[in-house]
XYZ file of C-alpha atoms in Angstrom:
540
model
C 44.059 40.652 -22.854
C 41.533 41.058 -19.760
C 41.047 44.879 -20.964
C 40.105 43.673 -24.401
C 37.486 41.353 -23.256
C 36.114 44.167 -21.233
C 35.836 46.832 -24.227
C 34.944 43.657 -26.424
C 32.036 43.011 -24.038
C 31.055 46.913 -23.309
C 30.511 47.194 -27.013
C 28.776 43.869 -27.293
C 26.433 44.743 -24.674
C 25.309 48.481 -26.050
C 25.343 47.094 -30.039
C 22.051 45.439 -29.675
C 20.199 48.326 -28.933
C 21.226 50.267 -32.065
C 20.214 49.435 -35.454
C 21.796 46.717 -37.549
C 20.599 47.714 -41.031
C 18.511 50.286 -42.525
C 15.592 48.137 -43.917
C 12.475 46.363 -42.387
C 12.663 44.017 -45.517
C 15.471 41.290 -43.662
C 12.996 39.265 -40.476
C 12.285 40.817 -37.591
C 13.151 44.616 -38.322
C 16.425 45.312 -36.948
C 16.169 48.935 -37.594
C 15.322 50.082 -34.292
C 17.303 52.319 -31.781
C 16.887 51.221 -28.317
C 14.280 48.810 -28.416
C 16.391 45.189 -29.727
C 14.814 42.777 -32.179
C 14.573 39.067 -31.265
C 18.228 38.426 -33.504
C 19.663 41.268 -31.001
C 18.094 40.015 -27.733
C 19.898 36.574 -28.788
C 23.002 38.315 -29.139
C 22.453 40.626 -26.398
C 21.656 37.311 -23.794
C 24.684 35.894 -24.735
C 26.661 38.989 -24.331
C 25.284 39.053 -20.660
C 26.414 35.610 -19.850
C 29.775 36.418 -21.070
C 29.827 39.173 -18.190
C 28.849 37.439 -15.848
C 32.026 34.757 -16.495
C 34.190 38.006 -16.769
C 32.895 39.091 -13.442
C 33.548 35.676 -11.648
C 37.098 35.827 -13.591
C 37.497 38.927 -11.954
C 36.487 37.247 -8.553
C 33.467 39.067 -7.454
C 31.979 37.762 -4.551
C 28.443 35.333 -4.968
C 29.278 34.163 -8.514
C 31.531 31.083 -7.544
C 28.560 29.062 -8.515
C 28.430 29.884 -11.937
C 32.193 28.407 -12.189
C 33.054 25.762 -9.443
C 36.045 24.608 -12.133
C 37.245 27.630 -12.930
C 35.428 30.899 -15.058
C 37.833 31.374 -18.281
C 36.654 28.493 -20.253
C 33.497 29.635 -19.222
C 33.700 32.944 -20.813
C 35.924 32.046 -23.652
C 32.487 29.691 -24.720
C 29.913 32.660 -23.950
C 31.727 35.208 -25.865
C 32.075 32.826 -28.922
C 28.200 32.329 -28.606
C 27.736 36.103 -28.477
C 29.896 35.691 -31.421
C 28.468 33.404 -33.206
C 24.477 34.421 -32.937
C 25.862 37.856 -33.933
C 28.110 36.984 -36.685
C 25.462 34.477 -38.002
C 23.194 37.633 -38.137
C 25.528 40.142 -39.706
C 26.103 37.215 -42.551
C 22.169 36.828 -42.858
C 21.433 40.119 -43.577
C 24.262 40.319 -46.045
C 23.304 37.324 -47.908
C 19.393 37.849 -47.820
C 19.632 41.621 -48.752
C 22.527 41.679 -51.105
C 25.591 42.736 -49.404
C 27.589 44.130 -46.786
C 26.510 47.753 -47.783
C 23.223 46.782 -46.103
C 24.718 46.735 -42.719
C 24.156 49.920 -40.450
C 27.152 51.476 -38.071
C 25.714 49.414 -34.940
C 25.563 46.103 -36.703
C 29.476 46.527 -37.668
C 30.109 47.262 -34.020
C 28.505 44.752 -32.666
C 30.666 42.312 -34.518
C 33.630 43.637 -34.177
C 32.805 43.713 -30.439
C 31.865 40.048 -29.989
C 35.023 39.631 -32.319
C 37.530 41.038 -29.949
C 36.157 39.681 -26.996
C 36.046 36.217 -28.553
C 39.394 36.607 -29.476
C 41.028 38.319 -26.446
C 38.793 35.496 -23.786
C 40.647 32.844 -25.579
C 43.895 34.496 -24.507
C 43.464 35.117 -21.028
C 44.945 32.168 -19.036
C 43.029 29.273 -18.366
C 42.101 29.089 -14.671
C 40.965 25.431 -14.284
C 40.562 24.180 -10.965
C 39.071 20.864 -9.101
C 35.536 21.517 -7.996
C 34.959 22.026 -4.569
C 33.617 19.035 -2.576
C 29.983 18.408 -1.992
C 28.218 19.531 1.003
C 26.517 16.227 2.570
C 22.943 16.314 2.614
C 22.746 15.140 6.317
C 24.690 18.512 7.081
C 22.079 20.985 5.340
C 19.686 23.067 7.712
C 16.322 23.699 7.347
C 17.171 27.344 5.926
C 19.493 25.864 2.824
C 16.989 22.990 1.909
C 14.258 26.244 1.518
C 16.938 28.002 -0.542
C 17.537 25.077 -3.259
C 13.939 24.024 -3.356
C 13.289 27.689 -4.335
C 16.511 28.240 -6.679
C 15.204 24.804 -8.020
C 12.026 26.082 -8.945
C 13.496 29.284 -10.115
C 15.681 27.224 -12.178
C 12.780 25.421 -13.967
C 11.084 28.646 -14.490
C 13.674 30.418 -16.062
C 14.320 27.217 -18.429
C 11.023 26.963 -19.543
C 10.998 31.017 -20.456
C 14.156 29.991 -21.803
C 12.892 27.671 -24.301
C 9.305 29.592 -24.780
C 11.185 32.231 -26.406
C 13.208 30.046 -28.604
C 9.776 27.802 -29.519
C 8.065 31.231 -29.909
C 10.930 32.809 -32.753
C 8.907 33.768 -36.023
C 11.840 33.308 -38.397
C 14.219 30.838 -39.319
C 16.910 32.891 -39.077
C 16.089 33.811 -35.253
C 15.941 30.170 -34.491
C 18.904 29.263 -36.187
C 20.608 31.997 -34.070
C 19.085 30.671 -30.889
C 19.906 27.373 -31.381
C 23.787 28.202 -31.920
C 23.918 30.876 -28.833
C 21.891 28.049 -26.467
C 24.739 25.392 -27.601
C 27.765 26.872 -27.261
C 26.016 28.527 -24.195
C 25.367 25.345 -22.954
C 29.315 23.909 -23.520
C 30.262 27.217 -21.431
C 28.219 26.115 -18.322
C 29.349 22.558 -18.940
C 32.915 23.556 -18.698
C 32.936 25.565 -16.034
C 31.207 23.019 -14.061
C 28.207 25.152 -13.775
C 26.150 22.191 -14.684
C 27.389 19.876 -12.537
C 26.768 21.878 -9.676
C 23.124 22.291 -10.949
C 22.938 18.387 -11.240
C 24.381 17.990 -8.023
C 21.714 20.372 -6.482
C 18.596 18.655 -8.587
C 20.317 14.789 -7.068
C 20.153 16.245 -3.613
C 16.191 17.719 -3.945
C 15.196 15.424 -6.112
C 11.309 16.046 -5.125
C 11.689 19.321 -5.798
C 13.164 18.929 -8.801
C 10.445 16.886 -10.291
C 7.679 19.010 -8.578
C 9.921 22.707 -10.172
C 9.885 20.730 -13.334
C 6.318 19.923 -13.886
C 5.038 23.279 -12.292
C 7.191 24.976 -15.277
C 5.824 22.647 -17.644
C 2.662 23.529 -16.330
C 3.337 27.168 -17.015
C 4.416 26.773 -20.898
C 0.396 26.698 -22.062
C 0.407 30.221 -20.104
C 3.249 31.939 -21.858
C 1.915 31.237 -25.679
C -0.297 33.608 -27.047
C -1.508 31.460 -29.751
C -2.141 27.974 -30.087
C 0.423 27.392 -32.908
C 2.956 26.074 -30.749
C 1.020 24.672 -28.113
C 0.123 22.206 -30.956
C 3.888 21.344 -31.650
C 4.271 20.751 -27.745
C 1.448 18.732 -27.792
C 2.900 16.300 -30.245
C 6.067 16.825 -28.816
C 4.371 15.368 -25.607
C 3.120 12.402 -27.522
C 6.520 11.362 -29.015
C 8.388 11.550 -25.679
C 5.898 9.509 -23.881
C 6.278 6.946 -26.896
C 10.171 7.122 -26.522
C 10.114 6.788 -22.936
C 8.373 3.383 -23.229
C 10.965 2.533 -26.061
C 13.709 3.791 -23.709
C 12.316 0.407 -21.655
C 13.167 -1.790 -24.499
C 16.377 -0.439 -25.804
C 18.285 1.282 -22.966
C 17.280 -1.009 -20.229
C 17.023 -4.570 -21.774
C 19.049 -3.425 -24.934
C 16.398 -5.013 -27.753
C 16.856 -3.297 -30.723
C 13.070 -2.703 -31.897
C 12.386 -0.964 -35.282
C 8.932 -1.021 -34.989
C 7.698 0.489 -32.300
C 6.062 2.923 -33.449
C 3.063 0.342 -34.479
C 2.421 -0.209 -30.758
C 1.329 3.513 -30.558
C -0.906 3.000 -34.030
C -2.902 -0.240 -32.006
C -3.469 2.136 -29.129
C -4.319 4.919 -31.431
C -6.855 2.373 -33.224
C -8.164 0.668 -29.950
C -9.390 4.295 -29.034
C -10.710 5.373 -32.050
C -12.623 2.437 -32.610
C -14.417 2.817 -29.192
C -14.602 6.723 -29.128
C -17.798 7.200 -31.159
C -16.811 8.610 -34.298
C -19.437 8.294 -37.193
C -16.628 6.199 -38.936
C -15.697 3.581 -36.754
C -17.070 0.616 -36.805
C -18.323 0.557 -33.169
C -19.758 4.022 -33.536
C -22.564 3.421 -30.679
C -20.279 1.985 -28.085
C -18.610 5.249 -27.029
C -16.486 4.221 -23.973
C -15.601 7.241 -21.731
C -11.769 7.847 -21.612
C -10.080 5.962 -18.601
C -12.170 3.102 -20.121
C -10.481 3.697 -23.541
C -7.300 4.198 -22.031
C -6.880 0.783 -20.373
C -8.456 -0.790 -23.398
C -5.615 1.210 -25.363
C -2.889 0.026 -23.125
C -4.038 -3.931 -23.218
C -4.720 -4.209 -26.413
C -0.878 -2.951 -27.022
C 0.610 -4.986 -24.655
C -1.527 -7.969 -26.127
C 0.301 -6.784 -29.106
C 3.679 -6.921 -27.761
C 3.424 -10.209 -26.056
C 2.073 -11.514 -29.530
C 4.896 -10.427 -31.269
C 7.750 -11.098 -28.585
C 6.466 -14.636 -27.743
C 8.002 -16.097 -30.517
C 11.287 -14.154 -30.968
C 12.617 -12.487 -27.937
C 14.934 -15.973 -28.318
C 16.305 -14.123 -31.395
C 19.009 -11.399 -30.841
C 20.681 -8.590 -32.619
C 20.205 -8.202 -35.968
C 17.470 -11.142 -36.093
C 15.296 -9.726 -33.374
C 15.517 -6.185 -35.098
C 14.815 -7.459 -38.325
C 11.811 -9.376 -37.260
C 10.194 -6.150 -35.156
C 10.833 -4.348 -38.422
C 8.785 -6.463 -40.176
C 6.188 -6.456 -37.210
C 5.384 -2.491 -37.956
C 4.990 -2.838 -41.647
C 2.866 -5.793 -40.775
C 0.601 -3.955 -38.554
C 0.604 -0.884 -41.442
C -0.642 -3.124 -44.235
C -2.811 -5.133 -41.944
C -4.851 -2.255 -41.208
C -4.651 -0.888 -44.581
C -6.549 -3.697 -45.841
C -9.088 -4.146 -43.092
C -11.390 -1.818 -45.463
C -14.512 -4.392 -46.030
C -12.729 -5.387 -49.151
C -9.538 -6.990 -48.696
C -10.357 -7.978 -45.450
C -12.938 -7.203 -43.030
C -14.256 -3.912 -42.383
C -12.792 -2.748 -39.372
C -10.556 0.105 -40.313
C -11.771 1.768 -43.307
C -8.430 0.702 -45.053
C -6.338 3.967 -46.357
C -9.387 6.150 -45.561
C -8.933 5.615 -41.577
C -11.164 6.669 -39.042
C -11.618 10.492 -39.097
C -14.381 12.556 -37.094
C -13.255 11.231 -33.755
C -14.562 13.377 -31.271
C -12.978 15.526 -28.406
C -12.413 13.985 -25.036
C -14.902 15.213 -21.939
C -14.289 14.119 -19.014
C -15.969 14.579 -15.837
C -17.872 17.406 -18.134
C -14.632 19.074 -19.620
C -14.594 18.986 -22.398
C -11.112 19.092 -24.059
C -12.376 20.711 -27.553
C -13.630 23.962 -25.633
C -12.235 26.789 -24.573
C -12.185 27.498 -20.771
C -10.978 30.122 -18.350
C -9.330 28.979 -15.474
C -8.344 31.130 -12.453
C -8.435 34.171 -15.141
C -6.612 31.850 -17.263
C -7.970 31.534 -20.966
C -7.243 27.608 -21.940
C -7.775 26.605 -25.796
C -8.118 23.371 -27.443
C -4.613 22.447 -27.699
C -3.815 23.914 -24.004
C -6.398 21.309 -22.704
C -4.358 18.659 -24.531
C -1.195 19.705 -23.495
C -2.135 19.417 -19.580
C -3.536 16.144 -20.183
C -0.742 14.697 -21.872
C 1.631 16.557 -18.996
C -0.072 13.871 -16.780
C -0.077 10.638 -19.021
C 4.177 11.765 -19.545
C 4.554 12.008 -15.622
C 2.474 8.850 -15.339
C 5.282 7.106 -17.772
C 8.126 9.000 -16.041
C 6.987 7.386 -12.830
C 6.516 4.259 -14.037
C 10.106 3.911 -15.979
C 11.823 5.413 -12.426
C 10.194 3.292 -10.320
C 10.982 -0.041 -12.542
C 14.522 1.103 -13.212
C 14.896 1.268 -9.409
C 13.082 -2.412 -8.777
C 14.335 -5.584 -8.743
C 12.872 -6.204 -11.933
C 14.941 -3.437 -13.645
C 18.140 -4.319 -12.067
C 17.280 -7.393 -14.189
C 16.559 -6.106 -17.339
C 20.334 -4.143 -16.856
C 22.119 -7.051 -16.057
C 20.301 -8.835 -19.280
C 21.732 -5.771 -21.309
C 25.165 -5.915 -19.698
C 25.586 -9.598 -19.867
C 22.399 -12.161 -20.700
C 24.491 -15.314 -20.427
C 25.889 -13.823 -17.287
C 22.631 -13.219 -16.032
C 20.603 -15.887 -16.524
C 23.294 -18.183 -15.181
C 23.097 -16.520 -12.051
C 19.139 -17.580 -12.034
C 17.041 -14.317 -14.074
C 14.872 -15.903 -16.585
C 15.721 -13.721 -19.412
C 13.178 -14.793 -21.587
C 9.733 -13.809 -19.201
C 11.909 -10.361 -18.206
C 12.349 -9.556 -22.036
C 8.629 -10.328 -22.351
C 7.637 -7.876 -19.434
C 9.866 -5.440 -21.025
C 8.006 -5.657 -24.237
C 4.401 -5.362 -23.071
C 5.378 -2.876 -20.424
C 7.011 -0.421 -23.088
C 3.856 -1.049 -25.594
C 1.060 -0.703 -23.346
C 2.854 2.877 -22.720
C 2.910 3.383 -26.216
C -0.899 2.457 -26.269
C -1.549 5.125 -23.112
C -0.186 7.771 -25.213
C -1.711 6.458 -28.892
C -5.195 6.592 -27.203
C -4.429 10.524 -26.469
C -2.951 11.266 -30.139
C -6.105 9.595 -31.876
C -8.203 12.460 -30.207
C -5.904 15.108 -30.632
C -5.236 14.717 -34.437
C -9.103 13.683 -34.865
C -7.976 11.138 -37.576
C -5.876 8.012 -37.478
C -4.428 6.654 -41.162
C -2.502 3.690 -41.754
C 0.449 6.317 -43.344
C 0.860 7.522 -39.774
C 2.992 4.298 -38.334
C 5.756 4.200 -41.152
C 9.046 2.682 -40.501
C 10.731 6.286 -41.312
C 9.668 9.217 -42.850
C 10.465 12.946 -42.895
C 8.446 13.725 -40.175
C 7.792 11.871 -36.651
C 6.641 10.037 -35.007
C 7.920 7.241 -36.948
C 10.080 3.857 -35.909
C 13.442 5.160 -36.920
C 12.254 9.043 -35.270
C 11.290 7.332 -32.047
C 14.546 5.183 -31.684
C 16.947 8.010 -33.161
C 15.425 9.973 -29.621
C 16.242 6.986 -27.672
C 19.791 7.212 -29.081
C 20.649 10.852 -28.924
C 19.135 11.883 -25.955
C 20.836 9.383 -23.982
C 19.663 5.517 -23.399
C 18.525 4.416 -19.661
C 17.781 7.966 -18.770
C 14.454 9.769 -18.099
C 15.534 13.140 -19.601
C 17.196 11.921 -22.338
C 14.379 10.795 -24.584
C 12.455 13.601 -23.697
C 14.769 16.353 -24.910
C 15.913 13.937 -27.673
C 12.063 13.591 -28.709
C 11.511 17.575 -28.899
C 14.807 18.322 -30.653
C 13.897 15.829 -33.118
C 10.119 17.044 -33.231
C 10.621 21.189 -33.048
C 14.004 21.421 -35.222
C 11.492 20.011 -38.374
C 8.487 21.665 -37.712
C 10.940 24.852 -37.008
C 12.700 24.180 -40.803
C 9.931 23.574 -42.872
C 11.992 24.912 -45.650
C 14.599 22.087 -45.648
C 11.306 19.749 -46.610
C 13.468 17.847 -48.989
C 16.341 17.606 -47.438
C 15.299 16.221 -43.927
C 16.504 13.054 -44.083
C 19.686 13.808 -45.290
C 19.883 16.465 -41.935
C 19.045 13.821 -39.957
C 21.513 11.416 -40.994
C 24.670 14.107 -41.255
C 23.081 15.178 -37.540
C 23.102 11.342 -35.966
C 26.815 10.911 -37.653
C 27.922 14.110 -35.503
C 26.438 12.753 -32.278
C 27.615 9.277 -32.350
C 31.205 10.723 -33.476
C 31.478 13.533 -30.989
C 28.857 11.904 -28.025
C 28.002 8.598 -28.280
C 26.595 8.826 -25.057
C 23.520 10.881 -25.940
C 22.974 14.365 -25.123
C 22.028 13.563 -21.463
C 24.175 10.443 -20.676
C 23.658 7.532 -18.472
C 26.133 7.506 -15.945
C 27.333 3.588 -16.446
C 27.433 4.251 -20.191
C 28.804 6.875 -20.481
C 32.026 5.544 -18.165
C 32.067 2.391 -20.754
C 32.695 5.007 -23.687
C 34.652 6.887 -21.646
C 37.854 6.081 -19.683
């Protein structure tokens, strides 16, 4: 079987450098010899990972980090990643061009090689073993600490490049193949123990991990050749910041809030009214950015207190219905503040438009700047600003989570009656969570108003075909992993990026969204990045 794996692997590594079809009509132009197209690069990357696992299974030194729990299962799933991406590409060629006759010999060789490799890998005897004990942090020398921190930075930058490759795919076929290969490759890394090893590495070096992730995120705009995907990244960061705020209410306290997008709207409208827009009611009172953000956070927190004070004594479904009603009341209210149905404040359905770009310390976020030889456009400027906002939200969430207040919230989430019996004032702590989560959403809304340059009521629905809305925000928290920092960020990225890449599924997005949630809740109920306590509760 191992010989068959090697034969299939050799073919899989060579086939991407051949032509898979004869016509450039198929997206990506797979007709060139010696220069792989995007789809072929995806298949090649999965095959390279399979090759690494094959070498690790053969006992090659210096690859033990890739398979702490055994290399065979990693080999199987990475082989399936290569086979899945390859056979999806071949099937797409046959369907879109009208038959298998449009495949060149290179395409047939790629299909046969990956099929042989995957089949033989599944028949190789399993070598799963218990991982070696983790070395205590205190026993590490200075050289090892420096090496680990350098490795963490390299991993973060590599992950950013892989993510950027997927985001920059120009065709739906390429993005589907990327998702398929990435999902199976992550499965391979997980079963082989590589992800657990990286998690332990990051835990031992939390500060270096946070710094490496921040450096990689800041490098993202530099890897973009146009503003198209930087604009998507800007919206993802807005969505992620709001999802992290909701994570305080849902993930830490366990309160089901179905109208959370209203707090984003409060922040956006507050910032728009003091932005200096000619359509704003207070067009002559343009506040500096820091004052507008603080004002937006204050009004959002006040809205959280107003809705929370009379309702937080409710529980479960009753609280969810009240918060759902609040979200609709906000949208209807700003829709009626048009000077006809109510006071002239928000211009009703027309909203507030022509919101000017931010200007902080003479830096115009709407203009193109050259910083250290790198040209930053409008969306790149806002991306870096929102990165700072998300970093602030993450800092607040982390510090609160590890504080006495955070432990009180978790106690209320686990058993409110027991927590109250131990002296925790449940109402006050829940009200504080509502106010803090709303304030963080308001900060994101203040920046969103300037990014979109228009604020309208229909942007703040309970549900819709695209985020942000309350249903998608809640789904981002649950899908990513409640009570974690990286979970809602990942969930927000997926729920914003996938609809943006699958625009041809516009009429079926909510159907696919529902099916995805059903599958996730069935096979990964604790979320993609689970909280350890919740994972132990759901899995014996």
